[in-house]
Amino acid sequence: MITRRSLLASGGVLAAGTALTSAAPALAAETAAELPTRNPLVEQRADPFITPPTDGMYYLTGSVPEYDRVVIRGASTLDGLAAARERTIWRRPASGVMGGYIWAPELHRIDGKWYVYFAAGDKDEPFRIRTYVLESPHSDPREGGWVLRGQMVTAWDTFTLDATTFAHRGKRYFLWAQSEPGIATNSNLYIAEMASPLALKTAPVRIAVPTLSWEVQGFKVNEGPAVLIRNGRVFVTYSASATDARYCMGLLTADENANLLDARSWTKSPSPVFATSAATSQYGPGHNSFTTAGSLDVLVYHARDYRDIVGDPLFDPNRHTRVQRLHWNADGTPSFGVPVGRGGPVVRLSPLDAPSLVLRHYEYRLRVDGNVRELADSQFRFVPGFLGAGTVAVQSVNFPDRYVRVDGDAFRIDPFEDTDAYGRAASFVRVPGLSDSGAVSLRVGTDTYLAHDNGRVVLSRPGNDRDARRRATFRLE
């Protein structure tokens, strides 16, 4: 076994003393297959909705800070949405009904037509919010020709918003947030079967009411539902509490064979599944949607880069559209991790000799584990190294001030220090994988590599040994 002492004595790259800069390095750009290379994806677009790939295109809509119009942009890749031209397909009237706030549009392709479900207030009563529908026969939703089809009528003429729709087992459902008379909340979640894209077939069924402590901060809110059907279950994420740093996401679950119109089919998770992370400087994540990139599920949401807001948070413009990969636990439940801070692609490293395991940190020490439910403990970014060109550092995602560092015979994630010693211990040379050129190996000396050894992270000189080279090779997820 190679120790830190023997490595330094060997004159490897970590022993090459090089002066460090006065601050942590900038994030490096890097291509991640099919996933965006930037975060945030689009600034000042709240309540983001990105369609699944449709005829080779993604389409993005969301609330604009002025709350006065419905916009759509499209691109052949998620990354391309960042610079795509945005089209306004509808503007609110100057007076009367729908002349107030325009919120949270969603774009859906149903039976060969496009539909936008959006919330709108009236000019004289901007918070008299109801849900309305636009329809287009065109294959490209950015084209003109959208027709207002009117209001989605529900059981009560009350505050109604954040509608979505999904198909399951031959039926189409409508899922939305509404204030129900007699219940002292701002909004609850309801579901009904649809008779058409413009009307409900059944009475609404209440499936969630904000009662838990994290759902009633500032306001008693369940809103912004989004649906993902996977692994024999129907998952519904939703947002809760006020739209400041307390905003967060919850999760409802039903068996895919259950009667979705029976409230007893739905189970609410007791804790939020996605919430503010001061460490990554992401505040109030929520109002999400889902899309896909190849075989990957992708979480779409908004969040702010700061906690403190002047005035009403609803009118703070800096809720930005963000995307990150959604992972899955071994039991088939979604694993959200933390809202990732600004920067480039996020990866997990899985040893070639143990593909069901991943590199993770626990109590700031690196090891290799399976079924890591604390997803962010196993997520990293490659950034420029501290020893100049040709080196990389491995940055923790949930503790972005910490980098993988050799510490004696152990590996840790330690806070950045502006010292040569830290730089030598936290810089690596990234090379094509020793056993798979599509993977990576991390060299820390002339012939010394980061390696996996029965759940431990070690330094190894694999030479030409086939098994040792596999242990020193990591696939990127």
Tab-separated table of C-alpha atoms in Angstrom:
chain	number	residue	atom	x	y	z
A	1	MET	CA	0.000	0.000	0.000
A	2	ILE	CA	1.254	3.464	-0.881
A	3	THR	CA	1.224	6.073	1.866
A	4	ARG	CA	1.193	9.831	1.637
A	5	ARG	CA	4.776	9.858	2.941
A	6	SER	CA	6.059	7.476	0.251
A	7	LEU	CA	4.215	9.403	-2.433
A	8	LEU	CA	5.902	12.660	-1.495
A	9	ALA	CA	9.244	10.909	-1.342
A	10	SER	CA	8.705	9.613	-4.874
A	11	GLY	CA	8.626	13.102	-6.340
A	12	GLY	CA	5.126	12.723	-7.835
A	13	VAL	CA	2.995	15.591	-9.018
A	14	LEU	CA	1.755	16.377	-5.533
A	15	ALA	CA	5.301	17.081	-4.416
A	16	ALA	CA	5.856	19.663	-7.127
A	17	GLY	CA	5.667	22.880	-5.138
A	18	THR	CA	3.671	25.498	-6.992
A	19	ALA	CA	2.395	28.788	-5.653
A	20	LEU	CA	-1.378	28.993	-5.239
A	21	THR	CA	-3.708	31.787	-6.209
A	22	SER	CA	-5.291	33.867	-3.474
A	23	ALA	CA	-8.771	32.377	-3.941
A	24	ALA	CA	-10.477	29.133	-4.811
A	25	PRO	CA	-10.467	28.460	-8.563
A	26	ALA	CA	-13.224	29.298	-10.990
A	27	LEU	CA	-15.491	26.502	-12.127
A	28	ALA	CA	-14.440	24.637	-15.240
A	29	ALA	CA	-16.691	24.097	-18.235
A	30	GLU	CA	-17.181	20.468	-19.149
A	31	THR	CA	-19.558	18.564	-21.357
A	32	ALA	CA	-21.997	16.262	-19.572
A	33	ALA	CA	-23.846	14.009	-21.988
A	34	GLU	CA	-27.336	15.337	-22.645
A	35	LEU	CA	-27.494	17.427	-19.464
A	36	PRO	CA	-27.008	21.209	-19.288
A	37	THR	CA	-23.501	22.457	-18.595
A	38	ARG	CA	-24.710	25.550	-16.764
A	39	ASN	CA	-26.701	26.391	-13.671
A	40	PRO	CA	-28.926	28.395	-13.643
A	41	LEU	CA	-30.250	27.538	-17.081
A	42	VAL	CA	-32.388	30.664	-17.611
A	43	GLU	CA	-32.445	33.660	-15.294
A	44	GLN	CA	-35.622	35.375	-14.092
A	45	ARG	CA	-38.000	32.653	-15.195
A	46	ALA	CA	-39.942	31.322	-12.220
A	47	ASP	CA	-42.358	28.363	-12.051
A	48	PRO	CA	-40.463	26.719	-14.921
A	49	PHE	CA	-42.025	24.040	-17.062
A	50	ILE	CA	-39.953	22.148	-19.644
A	51	THR	CA	-41.751	19.667	-21.866
A	52	PRO	CA	-40.501	16.146	-22.425
A	53	PRO	CA	-38.666	15.935	-25.772
A	54	THR	CA	-41.326	16.400	-28.469
A	55	ASP	CA	-40.431	15.851	-32.137
A	56	GLY	CA	-36.810	16.444	-31.208
A	57	MET	CA	-37.455	19.672	-29.294
A	58	TYR	CA	-37.667	20.880	-25.707
A	59	TYR	CA	-39.963	23.811	-24.918
A	60	LEU	CA	-39.705	26.028	-21.851
A	61	THR	CA	-42.303	28.335	-20.361
A	62	GLY	CA	-42.598	29.998	-16.965
A	63	SER	CA	-43.601	33.121	-15.079
A	64	VAL	CA	-41.938	36.362	-16.154
A	65	PRO	CA	-41.197	39.028	-13.502
A	66	GLU	CA	-43.815	41.372	-14.990
A	67	TYR	CA	-46.560	38.717	-14.693
A	68	ASP	CA	-48.096	40.067	-17.893
A	69	ARG	CA	-47.663	37.449	-20.644
A	70	VAL	CA	-47.089	33.831	-21.635
A	71	VAL	CA	-43.728	33.059	-23.258
A	72	ILE	CA	-42.228	29.954	-24.886
A	73	ARG	CA	-38.716	29.150	-26.046
A	74	GLY	CA	-37.518	25.981	-27.747
A	75	ALA	CA	-34.288	24.134	-28.482
A	76	SER	CA	-33.120	20.672	-29.500
A	77	THR	CA	-31.162	20.293	-26.249
A	78	LEU	CA	-31.773	21.403	-22.683
A	79	ASP	CA	-28.559	23.411	-22.797
A	80	GLY	CA	-29.790	25.181	-25.918
A	81	LEU	CA	-32.748	26.645	-24.052
A	82	ALA	CA	-30.408	29.066	-22.309
A	83	ALA	CA	-29.781	31.113	-25.464
A	84	ALA	CA	-32.948	30.275	-27.403
A	85	ARG	CA	-35.097	33.103	-28.701
A	86	GLU	CA	-38.205	33.578	-26.590
A	87	ARG	CA	-41.611	34.165	-28.187
A	88	THR	CA	-44.615	35.798	-26.550
A	89	ILE	CA	-47.702	33.786	-27.507
A	90	TRP	CA	-50.277	35.701	-25.439
A	91	ARG	CA	-50.514	38.964	-23.483
A	92	ARG	CA	-53.033	39.900	-20.839
A	93	PRO	CA	-55.777	42.339	-21.826
A	94	ALA	CA	-55.561	45.962	-20.748
A	95	SER	CA	-58.649	45.673	-18.566
A	96	GLY	CA	-61.167	43.269	-17.115
A	97	VAL	CA	-60.879	39.511	-16.650
A	98	MET	CA	-57.306	38.172	-16.946
A	99	GLY	CA	-55.929	41.722	-16.881
A	100	GLY	CA	-54.099	41.066	-13.599
A	101	TYR	CA	-51.216	38.781	-12.655
A	102	ILE	CA	-50.341	35.970	-15.091
A	103	TRP	CA	-48.737	33.047	-13.280
A	104	ALA	CA	-47.216	29.632	-13.838
A	105	PRO	CA	-48.072	28.598	-17.417
A	106	GLU	CA	-47.667	24.931	-18.344
A	107	LEU	CA	-47.412	23.620	-21.902
A	108	HIS	CA	-48.885	20.215	-22.826
A	109	ARG	CA	-49.281	18.299	-26.084
A	110	ILE	CA	-52.643	16.475	-26.075
A	111	ASP	CA	-54.246	14.689	-29.029
A	112	GLY	CA	-52.206	16.561	-31.622
A	113	LYS	CA	-52.751	20.036	-30.182
A	114	TRP	CA	-50.843	22.227	-27.749
A	115	TYR	CA	-52.491	23.565	-24.596
A	116	VAL	CA	-51.251	26.132	-22.098
A	117	TYR	CA	-52.845	26.089	-18.653
A	118	PHE	CA	-52.122	29.310	-16.762
A	119	ALA	CA	-53.374	31.310	-13.792
A	120	ALA	CA	-54.628	34.878	-14.221
A	121	GLY	CA	-56.097	37.570	-12.021
A	122	ASP	CA	-58.399	40.401	-13.061
A	123	LYS	CA	-57.267	43.956	-13.733
A	124	ASP	CA	-59.144	45.432	-10.761
A	125	GLU	CA	-58.620	42.341	-8.596
A	126	PRO	CA	-55.129	40.993	-9.503
A	127	PHE	CA	-55.332	38.291	-6.826
A	128	ARG	CA	-58.679	36.990	-8.059
A	129	ILE	CA	-56.716	34.149	-9.611
A	130	ARG	CA	-58.401	31.528	-11.783
A	131	THR	CA	-57.092	28.948	-14.289
A	132	TYR	CA	-57.480	29.488	-18.036
A	133	VAL	CA	-56.573	27.554	-21.198
A	134	LEU	CA	-54.942	28.489	-24.509
A	135	GLU	CA	-55.031	26.125	-27.506
A	136	SER	CA	-52.921	25.866	-30.673
A	137	PRO	CA	-53.246	23.434	-33.603
A	138	HIS	CA	-49.683	24.041	-34.799
A	139	SER	CA	-46.879	21.516	-34.399
A	140	ASP	CA	-44.523	24.230	-33.119
A	141	PRO	CA	-45.991	25.976	-30.046
A	142	ARG	CA	-43.885	29.075	-30.710
A	143	GLU	CA	-46.001	29.879	-33.747
A	144	GLY	CA	-48.939	32.274	-33.575
A	145	GLY	CA	-52.535	31.216	-33.771
A	146	TRP	CA	-53.132	30.547	-30.093
A	147	VAL	CA	-56.806	30.748	-29.131
A	148	LEU	CA	-58.101	31.465	-25.634
A	149	ARG	CA	-60.531	28.673	-24.751
A	150	GLY	CA	-61.705	30.159	-21.481
A	151	GLN	CA	-61.648	29.222	-17.820
A	152	MET	CA	-61.186	25.732	-16.418
A	153	VAL	CA	-64.331	25.362	-14.330
A	154	THR	CA	-63.952	23.563	-11.002
A	155	ALA	CA	-66.367	22.939	-8.131
A	156	TRP	CA	-65.822	26.348	-6.538
A	157	ASP	CA	-65.248	29.796	-7.991
A	158	THR	CA	-62.258	30.486	-5.726
A	159	PHE	CA	-58.521	31.144	-5.883
A	160	THR	CA	-57.215	28.518	-8.339
A	161	LEU	CA	-53.733	28.074	-9.810
A	162	ASP	CA	-50.844	25.820	-10.829
A	163	ALA	CA	-52.729	23.325	-12.966
A	164	THR	CA	-51.027	20.370	-14.601
A	165	THR	CA	-52.308	17.364	-16.514
A	166	PHE	CA	-51.108	13.805	-17.078
A	167	ALA	CA	-52.300	10.568	-18.651
A	168	HIS	CA	-52.283	7.246	-16.829
A	169	ARG	CA	-53.821	3.901	-17.786
A	170	GLY	CA	-56.032	5.309	-20.512
A	171	LYS	CA	-57.346	8.253	-18.499
A	172	ARG	CA	-56.302	11.895	-18.430
A	173	TYR	CA	-56.187	13.693	-15.108
A	174	PHE	CA	-56.192	17.323	-14.042
A	175	LEU	CA	-54.200	18.216	-10.915
A	176	TRP	CA	-54.227	21.697	-9.410
A	177	ALA	CA	-54.135	23.953	-6.332
A	178	GLN	CA	-57.222	25.725	-5.011
A	179	SER	CA	-58.682	27.428	-1.969
A	180	GLU	CA	-61.666	25.397	-0.815
A	181	PRO	CA	-64.485	27.116	1.083
A	182	GLY	CA	-64.552	26.067	4.722
A	183	ILE	CA	-60.862	25.118	4.911
A	184	ALA	CA	-58.592	27.765	6.446
A	185	THR	CA	-55.682	27.378	4.047
A	186	ASN	CA	-54.381	29.357	1.093
A	187	SER	CA	-54.465	26.363	-1.242
A	188	ASN	CA	-54.790	22.589	-1.221
A	189	LEU	CA	-54.178	20.024	-3.971
A	190	TYR	CA	-56.984	18.437	-5.988
A	191	ILE	CA	-57.285	15.849	-8.738
A	192	ALA	CA	-60.066	15.021	-11.199
A	193	GLU	CA	-60.461	13.042	-14.385
A	194	MET	CA	-60.798	15.130	-17.539
A	195	ALA	CA	-63.594	14.898	-20.090
A	196	SER	CA	-61.459	16.821	-22.572
A	197	PRO	CA	-58.436	19.130	-22.410
A	198	LEU	CA	-60.941	21.913	-21.643
A	199	ALA	CA	-63.239	20.383	-19.034
A	200	LEU	CA	-63.387	18.083	-16.020
A	201	LYS	CA	-65.307	14.818	-16.031
A	202	THR	CA	-65.441	14.117	-12.304
A	203	ALA	CA	-65.740	16.052	-9.079
A	204	PRO	CA	-62.466	17.179	-7.489
A	205	VAL	CA	-60.797	14.980	-4.911
A	206	ARG	CA	-58.676	16.690	-2.259
A	207	ILE	CA	-55.381	14.804	-1.911
A	208	ALA	CA	-53.227	17.204	0.142
A	209	VAL	CA	-53.793	19.937	2.711
A	210	PRO	CA	-50.931	21.953	4.263
A	211	THR	CA	-50.823	20.797	7.876
A	212	LEU	CA	-47.168	19.954	8.556
A	213	SER	CA	-44.895	22.581	10.111
A	214	TRP	CA	-42.814	23.048	6.942
A	215	GLU	CA	-45.959	23.547	4.824
A	216	VAL	CA	-47.362	26.493	6.773
A	217	GLN	CA	-44.412	28.873	7.062
A	218	GLY	CA	-45.730	32.346	6.219
A	219	PHE	CA	-48.719	30.914	4.339
A	220	LYS	CA	-50.591	27.608	4.453
A	221	VAL	CA	-49.764	26.425	0.959
A	222	ASN	CA	-49.746	23.273	-1.120
A	223	GLU	CA	-49.272	24.255	-4.784
A	224	GLY	CA	-47.265	23.646	-7.958
A	225	PRO	CA	-47.882	19.889	-8.403
A	226	ALA	CA	-45.754	17.913	-10.874
A	227	VAL	CA	-46.185	14.261	-11.817
A	228	LEU	CA	-43.649	11.510	-12.442
A	229	ILE	CA	-44.719	7.890	-12.966
A	230	ARG	CA	-41.904	5.435	-12.290
A	231	ASN	CA	-41.157	2.146	-10.567
A	232	GLY	CA	-44.769	1.112	-10.064
A	233	ARG	CA	-45.790	4.367	-8.423
A	234	VAL	CA	-47.259	7.752	-9.236
A	235	PHE	CA	-45.182	10.489	-7.607
A	236	VAL	CA	-46.468	14.047	-7.196
A	237	THR	CA	-44.103	16.734	-6.027
A	238	TYR	CA	-45.575	19.996	-4.774
A	239	SER	CA	-44.417	23.241	-3.185
A	240	ALA	CA	-45.243	24.580	0.260
A	241	SER	CA	-45.059	27.700	2.445
A	242	ALA	CA	-44.240	31.301	1.487
A	243	THR	CA	-42.257	32.056	-1.687
A	244	ASP	CA	-39.120	33.171	0.176
A	245	ALA	CA	-36.334	30.978	1.571
A	246	ARG	CA	-38.963	28.883	3.388
A	247	TYR	CA	-40.414	27.643	0.098
A	248	CYS	CA	-39.730	23.929	-0.326
A	249	MET	CA	-40.986	20.761	-2.006
A	250	GLY	CA	-42.987	17.866	-0.651
A	251	LEU	CA	-43.900	14.495	-2.117
A	252	LEU	CA	-47.122	12.494	-2.524
A	253	THR	CA	-47.056	8.842	-3.585
A	254	ALA	CA	-49.685	6.445	-4.895
A	255	ASP	CA	-49.421	2.915	-6.239
A	256	GLU	CA	-49.754	2.900	-10.024
A	257	ASN	CA	-52.649	0.422	-9.738
A	258	ALA	CA	-54.527	2.454	-7.157
A	259	ASN	CA	-57.622	4.541	-7.770
A	260	LEU	CA	-56.029	7.979	-8.105
A	261	LEU	CA	-59.416	9.580	-7.410
A	262	ASP	CA	-59.484	8.064	-3.932
A	263	ALA	CA	-57.730	10.344	-1.433
A	264	ARG	CA	-56.753	7.264	0.591
A	265	SER	CA	-54.494	6.155	-2.270
A	266	TRP	CA	-52.100	9.024	-1.596
A	267	THR	CA	-49.386	9.146	1.060
A	268	LYS	CA	-47.596	12.353	2.003
A	269	SER	CA	-43.907	12.181	2.934
A	270	PRO	CA	-43.402	13.612	6.439
A	271	SER	CA	-40.454	15.856	5.544
A	272	PRO	CA	-39.655	18.101	2.583
A	273	VAL	CA	-37.732	16.361	-0.184
A	274	PHE	CA	-36.046	19.516	-1.540
A	275	ALA	CA	-35.338	22.653	0.459
A	276	THR	CA	-33.085	25.679	0.908
A	277	SER	CA	-29.365	24.963	1.121
A	278	ALA	CA	-27.355	27.785	2.648
A	279	ALA	CA	-24.138	25.882	1.831
A	280	THR	CA	-24.865	26.000	-1.916
A	281	SER	CA	-26.478	29.472	-1.695
A	282	GLN	CA	-29.776	28.253	-3.127
A	283	TYR	CA	-32.878	29.590	-1.432
A	284	GLY	CA	-36.549	28.698	-1.792
A	285	PRO	CA	-36.327	25.916	-4.389
A	286	GLY	CA	-39.672	24.855	-5.708
A	287	HIS	CA	-42.474	24.936	-8.255
A	288	ASN	CA	-40.824	22.200	-10.243
A	289	SER	CA	-41.519	20.134	-13.329
A	290	PHE	CA	-39.838	17.069	-14.806
A	291	THR	CA	-38.356	16.268	-18.186
A	292	THR	CA	-35.938	13.691	-19.545
A	293	ALA	CA	-32.524	13.698	-21.223
A	294	GLY	CA	-31.990	10.393	-22.949
A	295	SER	CA	-32.569	7.769	-20.259
A	296	LEU	CA	-32.120	10.281	-17.432
A	297	ASP	CA	-34.864	11.972	-15.431
A	298	VAL	CA	-34.312	15.699	-14.968
A	299	LEU	CA	-35.643	17.941	-12.214
A	300	VAL	CA	-36.613	21.467	-13.307
A	301	TYR	CA	-37.223	24.111	-10.615
A	302	HIS	CA	-36.608	27.692	-9.597
A	303	ALA	CA	-34.564	29.125	-6.733
A	304	ARG	CA	-32.833	32.328	-5.687
A	305	ASP	CA	-29.123	32.906	-5.056
A	306	TYR	CA	-29.772	34.887	-1.862
A	307	ARG	CA	-31.891	34.672	1.273
A	308	ASP	CA	-32.724	38.282	2.119
A	309	ILE	CA	-35.446	39.930	0.043
A	310	VAL	CA	-36.605	43.528	0.106
A	311	GLY	CA	-40.387	43.762	0.032
A	312	ASP	CA	-42.840	41.066	-1.047
A	313	PRO	CA	-40.886	37.997	-2.242
A	314	LEU	CA	-43.522	37.416	-4.900
A	315	PHE	CA	-42.229	40.502	-6.708
A	316	ASP	CA	-38.545	39.776	-6.350
A	317	PRO	CA	-37.540	38.939	-9.963
A	318	ASN	CA	-34.605	36.629	-9.336
A	319	ARG	CA	-36.156	33.200	-9.194
A	320	HIS	CA	-34.098	31.471	-11.871
A	321	THR	CA	-34.835	28.311	-13.854
A	322	ARG	CA	-32.498	25.503	-12.812
A	323	VAL	CA	-32.130	21.889	-13.874
A	324	GLN	CA	-30.317	18.935	-12.367
A	325	ARG	CA	-30.445	15.202	-12.699
A	326	LEU	CA	-32.983	13.328	-10.610
A	327	HIS	CA	-31.604	10.115	-9.130
A	328	TRP	CA	-33.397	7.062	-7.745
A	329	ASN	CA	-32.945	5.147	-4.517
A	330	ALA	CA	-32.674	1.367	-4.480
A	331	ASP	CA	-36.287	1.135	-3.262
A	332	GLY	CA	-37.531	2.988	-6.345
A	333	THR	CA	-38.203	6.334	-4.659
A	334	PRO	CA	-36.819	9.583	-6.088
A	335	SER	CA	-33.640	11.064	-4.635
A	336	PHE	CA	-33.460	14.840	-5.037
A	337	GLY	CA	-30.295	15.816	-3.181
A	338	VAL	CA	-29.763	19.540	-2.634
A	339	PRO	CA	-30.341	22.446	-5.002
A	340	VAL	CA	-26.978	22.677	-6.716
A	341	GLY	CA	-25.120	25.983	-6.684
A	342	ARG	CA	-23.897	27.898	-9.696
A	343	GLY	CA	-21.374	26.143	-11.879
A	344	GLY	CA	-20.781	23.346	-14.335
A	345	PRO	CA	-21.826	19.697	-14.520
A	346	VAL	CA	-22.307	17.552	-11.449
A	347	VAL	CA	-21.086	13.942	-11.496
A	348	ARG	CA	-21.001	10.792	-9.395
A	349	LEU	CA	-17.990	8.474	-9.605
A	350	SER	CA	-18.647	4.738	-9.660
A	351	PRO	CA	-15.678	2.316	-9.485
A	352	LEU	CA	-15.429	0.045	-12.491
A	353	ASP	CA	-14.971	-3.028	-10.285
A	354	ALA	CA	-18.138	-2.247	-8.271
A	355	PRO	CA	-20.676	-0.555	-10.563
A	356	SER	CA	-23.455	-0.545	-7.954
A	357	LEU	CA	-21.331	1.591	-5.622
A	358	VAL	CA	-20.351	5.263	-5.715
A	359	LEU	CA	-17.702	7.486	-4.212
A	360	ARG	CA	-19.178	9.483	-1.334
A	361	HIS	CA	-18.155	11.424	1.735
A	362	TYR	CA	-19.386	10.713	5.238
A	363	GLU	CA	-18.290	12.902	8.132
A	364	TYR	CA	-15.946	14.525	5.584
A	365	ARG	CA	-14.128	11.240	4.861
A	366	LEU	CA	-14.265	9.564	1.453
A	367	ARG	CA	-15.416	6.000	1.039
A	368	VAL	CA	-17.319	3.876	-1.487
A	369	ASP	CA	-20.906	2.884	-0.666
A	370	GLY	CA	-24.099	1.600	-2.263
A	371	ASN	CA	-27.640	2.984	-1.985
A	372	VAL	CA	-26.484	6.418	-0.816
A	373	ARG	CA	-29.762	8.060	0.201
A	374	GLU	CA	-28.007	11.336	1.041
A	375	LEU	CA	-27.517	11.924	-2.671
A	376	ALA	CA	-25.472	15.114	-2.377
A	377	ASP	CA	-22.823	13.264	-0.351
A	378	SER	CA	-21.961	11.425	-3.578
A	379	GLN	CA	-22.018	14.380	-5.984
A	380	PHE	CA	-18.928	16.275	-7.095
A	381	ARG	CA	-17.668	18.761	-9.652
A	382	PHE	CA	-14.340	18.736	-11.465
A	383	VAL	CA	-12.825	22.215	-11.271
A	384	PRO	CA	-9.387	23.642	-12.155
A	385	GLY	CA	-6.678	22.213	-9.922
A	386	PHE	CA	-4.476	24.137	-7.552
A	387	LEU	CA	-1.216	23.164	-9.272
A	388	GLY	CA	-1.899	24.917	-12.551
A	389	ALA	CA	-2.730	23.672	-16.037
A	390	GLY	CA	-3.205	19.940	-16.342
A	391	THR	CA	-4.547	19.423	-12.837
A	392	VAL	CA	-8.062	19.235	-11.458
A	393	ALA	CA	-9.636	19.497	-8.040
A	394	VAL	CA	-12.694	17.500	-6.992
A	395	GLN	CA	-15.233	19.804	-5.359
A	396	SER	CA	-18.009	18.634	-3.054
A	397	VAL	CA	-21.455	19.697	-4.282
A	398	ASN	CA	-23.172	20.071	-0.917
A	399	PHE	CA	-20.072	21.622	0.701
A	400	PRO	CA	-18.675	23.656	-2.217
A	401	ASP	CA	-15.933	25.203	-0.071
A	402	ARG	CA	-14.448	21.695	0.388
A	403	TYR	CA	-12.324	19.629	-1.995
A	404	VAL	CA	-11.092	16.047	-2.014
A	405	ARG	CA	-7.737	16.024	-0.275
A	406	VAL	CA	-5.178	13.337	0.536
A	407	ASP	CA	-4.777	13.255	4.317
A	408	GLY	CA	-2.092	10.765	5.298
A	409	ASP	CA	-3.424	7.397	4.251
A	410	ALA	CA	-7.003	8.704	4.163
A	411	PHE	CA	-8.979	10.911	1.795
A	412	ARG	CA	-11.079	13.767	3.105
A	413	ILE	CA	-13.064	16.714	1.817
A	414	ASP	CA	-11.490	19.699	3.544
A	415	PRO	CA	-12.156	23.451	3.341
A	416	PHE	CA	-10.025	25.370	0.871
A	417	GLU	CA	-6.788	26.763	2.269
A	418	ASP	CA	-4.538	29.184	0.417
A	419	THR	CA	-1.378	27.180	1.016
A	420	ASP	CA	1.005	25.169	-1.126
A	421	ALA	CA	0.489	22.154	1.128
A	422	TYR	CA	-3.265	22.208	0.526
A	423	GLY	CA	-2.758	22.606	-3.209
A	424	ARG	CA	-0.441	19.630	-3.415
A	425	ALA	CA	-2.840	17.465	-1.415
A	426	ALA	CA	-5.983	18.484	-3.332
A	427	SER	CA	-4.825	18.436	-6.964
A	428	PHE	CA	-5.056	15.490	-9.348
A	429	VAL	CA	-4.363	14.740	-12.988
A	430	ARG	CA	-7.484	13.498	-14.732
A	431	VAL	CA	-6.767	10.930	-17.456
A	432	PRO	CA	-8.865	8.495	-19.516
A	433	GLY	CA	-9.789	5.477	-17.428
A	434	LEU	CA	-7.045	2.873	-17.161
A	435	SER	CA	-9.545	0.089	-17.945
A	436	ASP	CA	-12.152	2.069	-19.890
A	437	SER	CA	-11.232	5.119	-21.935
A	438	GLY	CA	-14.802	6.392	-21.580
A	439	ALA	CA	-14.344	6.569	-17.815
A	440	VAL	CA	-11.739	8.494	-15.780
A	441	SER	CA	-8.767	7.814	-13.554
A	442	LEU	CA	-7.279	10.344	-11.139
A	443	ARG	CA	-3.500	10.321	-10.941
A	444	VAL	CA	-1.787	11.688	-7.856
A	445	GLY	CA	1.767	10.765	-8.688
A	446	THR	CA	3.855	9.603	-11.607
A	447	ASP	CA	2.181	6.185	-11.529
A	448	THR	CA	-0.112	6.496	-8.507
A	449	TYR	CA	-3.896	6.660	-8.681
A	450	LEU	CA	-6.994	7.094	-6.582
A	451	ALA	CA	-8.491	3.605	-6.253
A	452	HIS	CA	-11.276	1.582	-4.671
A	453	ASP	CA	-10.433	-1.241	-2.285
A	454	ASN	CA	-13.379	-3.050	-0.678
A	455	GLY	CA	-15.275	0.133	0.165
A	456	ARG	CA	-12.166	2.132	1.033
A	457	VAL	CA	-10.508	4.869	-1.015
A	458	VAL	CA	-6.775	4.246	-1.314
A	459	LEU	CA	-3.702	5.209	-3.303
A	460	SER	CA	-2.549	2.500	-5.683
A	461	ARG	CA	0.146	1.793	-8.287
A	462	PRO	CA	-1.841	-0.508	-10.602
A	463	GLY	CA	0.864	-0.981	-13.216
A	464	ASN	CA	-0.352	-3.531	-15.753
A	465	ASP	CA	-2.423	-5.528	-13.295
A	466	ARG	CA	-5.895	-5.831	-14.858
A	467	ASP	CA	-7.876	-5.952	-11.618
A	468	ALA	CA	-5.890	-3.100	-10.073
A	469	ARG	CA	-6.492	-0.954	-13.146
A	470	ARG	CA	-10.236	-1.593	-12.860
A	471	ARG	CA	-10.163	-0.512	-9.225
A	472	ALA	CA	-8.478	2.742	-10.284
A	473	THR	CA	-11.078	3.507	-12.964
A	474	PHE	CA	-14.337	5.380	-12.260
A	475	ARG	CA	-17.343	5.771	-14.484
A	476	LEU	CA	-19.069	9.162	-14.381
A	477	GLU	CA	-22.806	9.152	-13.728
